[in-house]
Coordinates of C-alpha atoms and ligand atoms in Angstrom, one line a residue:
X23 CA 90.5 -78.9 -61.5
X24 CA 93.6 -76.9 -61.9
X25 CA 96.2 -77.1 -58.3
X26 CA 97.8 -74.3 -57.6
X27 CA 101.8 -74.1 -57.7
X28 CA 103.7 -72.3 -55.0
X29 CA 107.2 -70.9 -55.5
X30 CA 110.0 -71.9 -54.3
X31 CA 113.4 -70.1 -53.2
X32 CA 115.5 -71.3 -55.9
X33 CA 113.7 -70.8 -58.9
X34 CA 111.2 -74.3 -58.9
X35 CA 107.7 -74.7 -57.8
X36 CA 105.5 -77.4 -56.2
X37 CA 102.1 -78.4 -56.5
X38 CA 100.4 -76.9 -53.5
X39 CA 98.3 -80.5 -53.2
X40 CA 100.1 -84.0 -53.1
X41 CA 99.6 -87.3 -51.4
X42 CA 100.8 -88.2 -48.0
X43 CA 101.9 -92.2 -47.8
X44 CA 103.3 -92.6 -43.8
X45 CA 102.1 -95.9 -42.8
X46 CA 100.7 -97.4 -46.6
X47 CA 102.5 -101.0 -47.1
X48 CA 101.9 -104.2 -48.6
X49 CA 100.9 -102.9 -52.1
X50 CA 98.2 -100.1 -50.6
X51 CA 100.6 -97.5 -51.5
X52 CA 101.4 -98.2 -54.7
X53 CA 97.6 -98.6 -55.4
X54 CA 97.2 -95.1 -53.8
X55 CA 99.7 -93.5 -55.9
X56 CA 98.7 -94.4 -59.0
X57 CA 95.3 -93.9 -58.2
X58 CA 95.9 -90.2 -56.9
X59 CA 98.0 -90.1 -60.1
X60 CA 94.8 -91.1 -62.2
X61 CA 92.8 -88.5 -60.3
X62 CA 94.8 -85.2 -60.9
X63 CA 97.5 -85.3 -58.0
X64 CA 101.1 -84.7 -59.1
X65 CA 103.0 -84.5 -55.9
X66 CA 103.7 -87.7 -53.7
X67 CA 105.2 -87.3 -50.3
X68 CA 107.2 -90.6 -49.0
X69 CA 110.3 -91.3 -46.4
X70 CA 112.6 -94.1 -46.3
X71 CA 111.5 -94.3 -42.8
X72 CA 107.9 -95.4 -44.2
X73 CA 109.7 -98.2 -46.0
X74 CA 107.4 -97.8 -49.2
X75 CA 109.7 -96.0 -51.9
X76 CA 109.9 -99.3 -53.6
X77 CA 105.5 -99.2 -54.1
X78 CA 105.7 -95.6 -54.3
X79 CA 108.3 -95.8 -57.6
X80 CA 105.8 -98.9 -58.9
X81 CA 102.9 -96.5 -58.5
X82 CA 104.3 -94.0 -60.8
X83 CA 105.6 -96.3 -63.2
X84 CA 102.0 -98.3 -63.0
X85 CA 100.1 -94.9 -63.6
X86 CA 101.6 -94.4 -66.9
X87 CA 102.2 -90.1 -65.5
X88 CA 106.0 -89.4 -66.8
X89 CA 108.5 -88.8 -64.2
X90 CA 109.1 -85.2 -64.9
X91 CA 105.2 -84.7 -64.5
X92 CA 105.3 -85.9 -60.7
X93 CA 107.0 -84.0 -57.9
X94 CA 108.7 -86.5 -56.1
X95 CA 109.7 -86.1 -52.4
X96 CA 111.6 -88.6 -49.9
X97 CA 113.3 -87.8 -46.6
X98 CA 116.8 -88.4 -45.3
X99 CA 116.1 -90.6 -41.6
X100 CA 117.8 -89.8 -38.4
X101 CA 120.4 -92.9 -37.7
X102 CA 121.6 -91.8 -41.5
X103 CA 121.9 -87.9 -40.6
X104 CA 123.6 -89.2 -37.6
X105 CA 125.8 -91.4 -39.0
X106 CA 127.2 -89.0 -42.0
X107 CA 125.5 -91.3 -44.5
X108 CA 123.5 -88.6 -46.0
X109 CA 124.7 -89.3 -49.8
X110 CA 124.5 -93.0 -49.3
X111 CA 121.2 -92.7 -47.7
X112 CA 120.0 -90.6 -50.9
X113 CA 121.1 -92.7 -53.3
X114 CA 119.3 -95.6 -52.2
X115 CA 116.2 -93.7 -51.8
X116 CA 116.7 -93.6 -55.4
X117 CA 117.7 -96.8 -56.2
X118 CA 114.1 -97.9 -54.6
X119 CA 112.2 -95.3 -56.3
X120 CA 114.0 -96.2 -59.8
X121 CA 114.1 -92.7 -60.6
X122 CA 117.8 -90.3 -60.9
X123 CA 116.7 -87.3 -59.3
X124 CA 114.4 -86.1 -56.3
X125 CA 111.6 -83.1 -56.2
X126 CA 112.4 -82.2 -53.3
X127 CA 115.1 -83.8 -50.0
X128 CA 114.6 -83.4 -46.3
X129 CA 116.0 -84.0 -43.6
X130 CA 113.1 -85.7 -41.7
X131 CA 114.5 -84.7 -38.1
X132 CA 116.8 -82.1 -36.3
X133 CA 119.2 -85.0 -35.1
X134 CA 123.0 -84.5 -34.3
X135 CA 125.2 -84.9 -37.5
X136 CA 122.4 -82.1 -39.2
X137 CA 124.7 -79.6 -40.3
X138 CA 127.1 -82.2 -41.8
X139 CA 123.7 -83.8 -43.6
X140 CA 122.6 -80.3 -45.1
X141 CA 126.3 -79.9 -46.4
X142 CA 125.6 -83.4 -48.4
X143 CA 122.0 -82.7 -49.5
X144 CA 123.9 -78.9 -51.0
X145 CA 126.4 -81.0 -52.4
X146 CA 123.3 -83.6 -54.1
X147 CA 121.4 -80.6 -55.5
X148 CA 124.7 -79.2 -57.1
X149 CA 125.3 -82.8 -58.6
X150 CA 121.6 -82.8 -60.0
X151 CA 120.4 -85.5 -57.6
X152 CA 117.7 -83.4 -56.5
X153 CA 115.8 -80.0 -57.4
X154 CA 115.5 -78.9 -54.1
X155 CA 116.4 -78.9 -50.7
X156 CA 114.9 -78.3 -47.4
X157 CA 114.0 -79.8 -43.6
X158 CA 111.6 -81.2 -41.7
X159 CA 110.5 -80.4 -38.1
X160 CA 113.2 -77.5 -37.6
X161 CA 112.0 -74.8 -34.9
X162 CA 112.9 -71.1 -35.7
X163 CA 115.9 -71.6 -33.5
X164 CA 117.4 -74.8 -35.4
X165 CA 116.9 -72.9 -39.2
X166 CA 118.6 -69.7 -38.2
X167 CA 121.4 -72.0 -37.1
X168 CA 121.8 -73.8 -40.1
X169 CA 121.1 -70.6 -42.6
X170 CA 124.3 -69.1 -40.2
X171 CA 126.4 -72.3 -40.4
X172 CA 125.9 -72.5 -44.3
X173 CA 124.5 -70.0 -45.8
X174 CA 122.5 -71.9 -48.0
X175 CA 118.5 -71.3 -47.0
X176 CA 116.1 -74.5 -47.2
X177 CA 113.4 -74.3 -49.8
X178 CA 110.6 -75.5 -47.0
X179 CA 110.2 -76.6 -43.8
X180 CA 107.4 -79.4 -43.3
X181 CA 105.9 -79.4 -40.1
X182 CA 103.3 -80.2 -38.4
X183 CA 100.6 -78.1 -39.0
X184 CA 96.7 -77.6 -38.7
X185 CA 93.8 -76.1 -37.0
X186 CA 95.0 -77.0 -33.9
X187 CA 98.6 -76.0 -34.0
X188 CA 99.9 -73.2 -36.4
X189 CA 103.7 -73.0 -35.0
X190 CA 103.3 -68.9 -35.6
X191 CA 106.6 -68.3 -34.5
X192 CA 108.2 -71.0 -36.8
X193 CA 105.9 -69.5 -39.8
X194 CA 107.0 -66.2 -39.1
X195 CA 110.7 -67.1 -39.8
X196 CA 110.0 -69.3 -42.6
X197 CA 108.4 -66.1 -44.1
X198 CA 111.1 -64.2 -43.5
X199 CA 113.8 -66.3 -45.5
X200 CA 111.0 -66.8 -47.5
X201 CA 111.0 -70.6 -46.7
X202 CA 107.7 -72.1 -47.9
X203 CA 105.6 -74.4 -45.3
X204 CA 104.3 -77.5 -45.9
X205 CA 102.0 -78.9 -43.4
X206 CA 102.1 -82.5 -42.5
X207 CA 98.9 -84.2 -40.3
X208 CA 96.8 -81.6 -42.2
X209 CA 93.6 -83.8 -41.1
X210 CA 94.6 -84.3 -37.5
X211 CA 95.0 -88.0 -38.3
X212 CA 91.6 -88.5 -39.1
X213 CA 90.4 -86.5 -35.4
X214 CA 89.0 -83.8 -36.7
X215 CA 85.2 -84.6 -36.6
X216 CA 84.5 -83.7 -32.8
X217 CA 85.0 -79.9 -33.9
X218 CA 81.5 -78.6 -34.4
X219 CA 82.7 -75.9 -36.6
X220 CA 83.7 -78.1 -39.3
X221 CA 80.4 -79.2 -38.8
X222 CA 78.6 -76.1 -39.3
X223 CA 81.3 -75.0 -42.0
X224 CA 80.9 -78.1 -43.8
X225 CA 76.9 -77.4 -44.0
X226 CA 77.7 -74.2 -45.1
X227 CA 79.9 -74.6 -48.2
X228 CA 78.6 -78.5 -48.8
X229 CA 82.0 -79.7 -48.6
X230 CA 83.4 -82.2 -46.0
X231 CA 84.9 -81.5 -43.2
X232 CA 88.2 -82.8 -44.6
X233 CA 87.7 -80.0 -47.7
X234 CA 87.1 -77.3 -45.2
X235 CA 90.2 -78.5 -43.7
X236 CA 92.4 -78.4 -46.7
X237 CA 90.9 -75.5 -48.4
X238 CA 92.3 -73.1 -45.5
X239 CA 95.6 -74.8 -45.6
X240 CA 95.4 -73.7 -49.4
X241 CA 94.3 -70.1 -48.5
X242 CA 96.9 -69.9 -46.2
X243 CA 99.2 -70.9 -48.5
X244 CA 100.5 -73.4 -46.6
X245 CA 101.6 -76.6 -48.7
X246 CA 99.7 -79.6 -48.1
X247 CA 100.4 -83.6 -48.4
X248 CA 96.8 -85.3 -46.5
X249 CA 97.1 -89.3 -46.7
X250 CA 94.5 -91.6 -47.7
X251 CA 94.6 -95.1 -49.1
X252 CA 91.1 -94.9 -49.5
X253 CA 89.8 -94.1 -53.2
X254 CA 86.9 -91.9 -52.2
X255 CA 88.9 -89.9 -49.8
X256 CA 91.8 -89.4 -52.4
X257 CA 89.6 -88.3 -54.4
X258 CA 87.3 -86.4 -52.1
X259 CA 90.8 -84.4 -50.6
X260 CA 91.5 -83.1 -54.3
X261 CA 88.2 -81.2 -54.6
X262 CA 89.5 -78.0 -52.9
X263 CA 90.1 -75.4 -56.1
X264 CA 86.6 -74.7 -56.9
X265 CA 85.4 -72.8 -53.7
X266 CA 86.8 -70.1 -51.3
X267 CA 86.5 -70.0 -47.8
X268 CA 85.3 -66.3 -47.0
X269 CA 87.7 -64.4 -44.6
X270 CA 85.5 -64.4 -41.6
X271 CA 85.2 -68.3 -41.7
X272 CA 89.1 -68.8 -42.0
X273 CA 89.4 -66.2 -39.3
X274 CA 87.1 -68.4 -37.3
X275 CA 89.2 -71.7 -38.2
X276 CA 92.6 -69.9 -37.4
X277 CA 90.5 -68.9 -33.8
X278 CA 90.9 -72.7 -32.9
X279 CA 94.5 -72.9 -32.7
X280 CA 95.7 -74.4 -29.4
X281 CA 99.1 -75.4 -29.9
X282 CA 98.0 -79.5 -29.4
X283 CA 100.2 -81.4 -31.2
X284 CA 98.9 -84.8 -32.5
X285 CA 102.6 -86.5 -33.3
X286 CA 106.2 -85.9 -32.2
X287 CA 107.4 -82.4 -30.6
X288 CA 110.6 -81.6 -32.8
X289 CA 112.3 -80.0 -29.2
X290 CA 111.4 -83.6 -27.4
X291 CA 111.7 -86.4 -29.3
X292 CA 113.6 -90.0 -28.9
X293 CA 114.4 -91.3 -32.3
Ligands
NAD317 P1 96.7 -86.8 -42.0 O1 96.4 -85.6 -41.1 O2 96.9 -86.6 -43.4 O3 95.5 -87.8 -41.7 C1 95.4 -89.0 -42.4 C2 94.2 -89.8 -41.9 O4 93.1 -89.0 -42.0 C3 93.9 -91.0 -42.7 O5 94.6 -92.1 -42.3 C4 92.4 -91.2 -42.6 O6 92.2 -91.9 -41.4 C5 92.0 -89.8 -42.4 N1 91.4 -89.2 -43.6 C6 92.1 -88.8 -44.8 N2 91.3 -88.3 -45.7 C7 90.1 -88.2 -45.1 C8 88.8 -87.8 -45.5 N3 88.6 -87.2 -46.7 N4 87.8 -87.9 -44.6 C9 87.9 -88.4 -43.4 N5 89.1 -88.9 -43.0 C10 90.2 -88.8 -43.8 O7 97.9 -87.5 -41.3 P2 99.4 -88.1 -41.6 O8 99.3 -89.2 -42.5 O9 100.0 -88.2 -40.3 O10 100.1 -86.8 -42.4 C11 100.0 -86.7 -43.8 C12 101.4 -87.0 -44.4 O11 102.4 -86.1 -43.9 C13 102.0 -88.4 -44.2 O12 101.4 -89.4 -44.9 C14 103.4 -88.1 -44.5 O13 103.6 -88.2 -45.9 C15 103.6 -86.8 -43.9 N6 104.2 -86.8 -42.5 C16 105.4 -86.3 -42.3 C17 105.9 -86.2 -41.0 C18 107.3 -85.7 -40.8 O14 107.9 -85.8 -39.7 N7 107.8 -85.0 -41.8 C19 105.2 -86.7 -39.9 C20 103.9 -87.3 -40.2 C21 103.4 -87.3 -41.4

């Protein structure tokens, strides 16, 4: 099963696939990394808001995959944008993952302090820290702001994105600075098994409804990080380069957009 790579801004490219860890503690994440390791997967996706870099590192390390063979993301948390502690906060990000360098650093909020934050992470990338740079719930409004203030474009945006909420007009800049998008809740949480459609669709191809699900994310070329601590499901949510999605049944998955947003809403938030 070969995962397909998108292309980055700068020159760099991420596997389209990787694991989601929010919430995994007490030893479930490292489990699920090196078992998503052992499968295929070569992208992990953590925070040091999830307090689980620490696991996350030992999962590598206990999968025996060498570092340079994993893309390796981590997010910068609001107090630390606030506070101008940006480098510090990457650093120890590091220091828990026992690795030198990040994949990929965003800043997981558009807090106060962001602009001072994005200067640090520019400054990071051109010490070698990490290999790219980018955000994480910015609206249209709140990249065109920082592009302005900077110059320097993000690599990718991860938002929330799936069936249910698309965020066309954020997309459509993204595209247009040629900002790739990486879709976090992919699965709805889990709540995607009242839609009859991925029912039907699921009949159809004789894939789940979580395949359907991420196979039009892939299709869409969307970037996409589904968690699972669950072997099976890990396993289950790689299976999605062997079969294509005809145009008419994504046209019919893109018809169920609603704008219903399952976590946070980036222009009303309280942390
Ligand atoms: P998700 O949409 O990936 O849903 C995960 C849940 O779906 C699991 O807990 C499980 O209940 C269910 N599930 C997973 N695989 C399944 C399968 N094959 N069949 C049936 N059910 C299945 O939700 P998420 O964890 O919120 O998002 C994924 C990742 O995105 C997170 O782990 C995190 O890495 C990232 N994230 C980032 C932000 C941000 O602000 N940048 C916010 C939320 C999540």
């Amino acid at each position: 099963m070969q995962v397909t790579d998108v292309s980055l801004n700068n020159g760099t490219t991420i596997p389209q696939l990787g694991l989601g860890v929010y919430k995994a503690l007490n030893g479930d994440e490292t489990r699920a990394v090196t078992h998503a390791l052992h499968v295929g997967y070569r992208h992990i996706d953590t925070a040091a808001i999830y307090h689980n870099e620490e696991g996350v590192g030992r999962g590598i390390r206990q999968a025996g995959v060498a570092r340079d063979q994993v893309y390796l993301t981590s997010k910068i948390w609001n107090e630390d944008i606030r506070h101008g502690r940006t480098t510090e906060a990457l650093d120890e990000s590091l220091k828990r993952l026992a690795t030198d360098y990040l994949d990929l650093a965003l800043l997981h909020w558009p807090v106060d302090g962001r602009l001072v934050a994005w200067q640090d992470l520019i400054s990071a990338y051109d010490a070698g820290k990490v290999r790219s740079i980018g955000v994480s719930n910015f609206t249209a409004e709140h990249i065109e702001k920082l592009i302005d203030a900077t110059g320097v474009v993000p690599a990718l945006n991860q938002i929330e994105f799936h069936p249910y909420l698309t965020q066309p007009s954020i997309s459509e800049t993204c595209r247009q600075h040629r900002i790739a998008v990486e879709a976090w809740s992919p699965l709805m949480q889990g709540k995607f098994l009242k839609e009859s459609l991925f029912r039907e669709l699921s009949e159809d191809y004789r894939r789940t409804q979580a395949q359907i699900i991420l196979r039009w994310d892939i299709q869409r070329g969307v970037i996409t990080i589904p968690k699972s601590i669950t072997p099976e499901r890990i396993e289950e949510n790689f299976h999605i380069f062997d079969f294509t999605l005809n145009e008419e049944d994504m046209s019919r998955i893109d018809a169920l957009e609603r704008n219903l947003r399952f976590g946070p809403d980036p222009e009303n938030f309280d942390f």
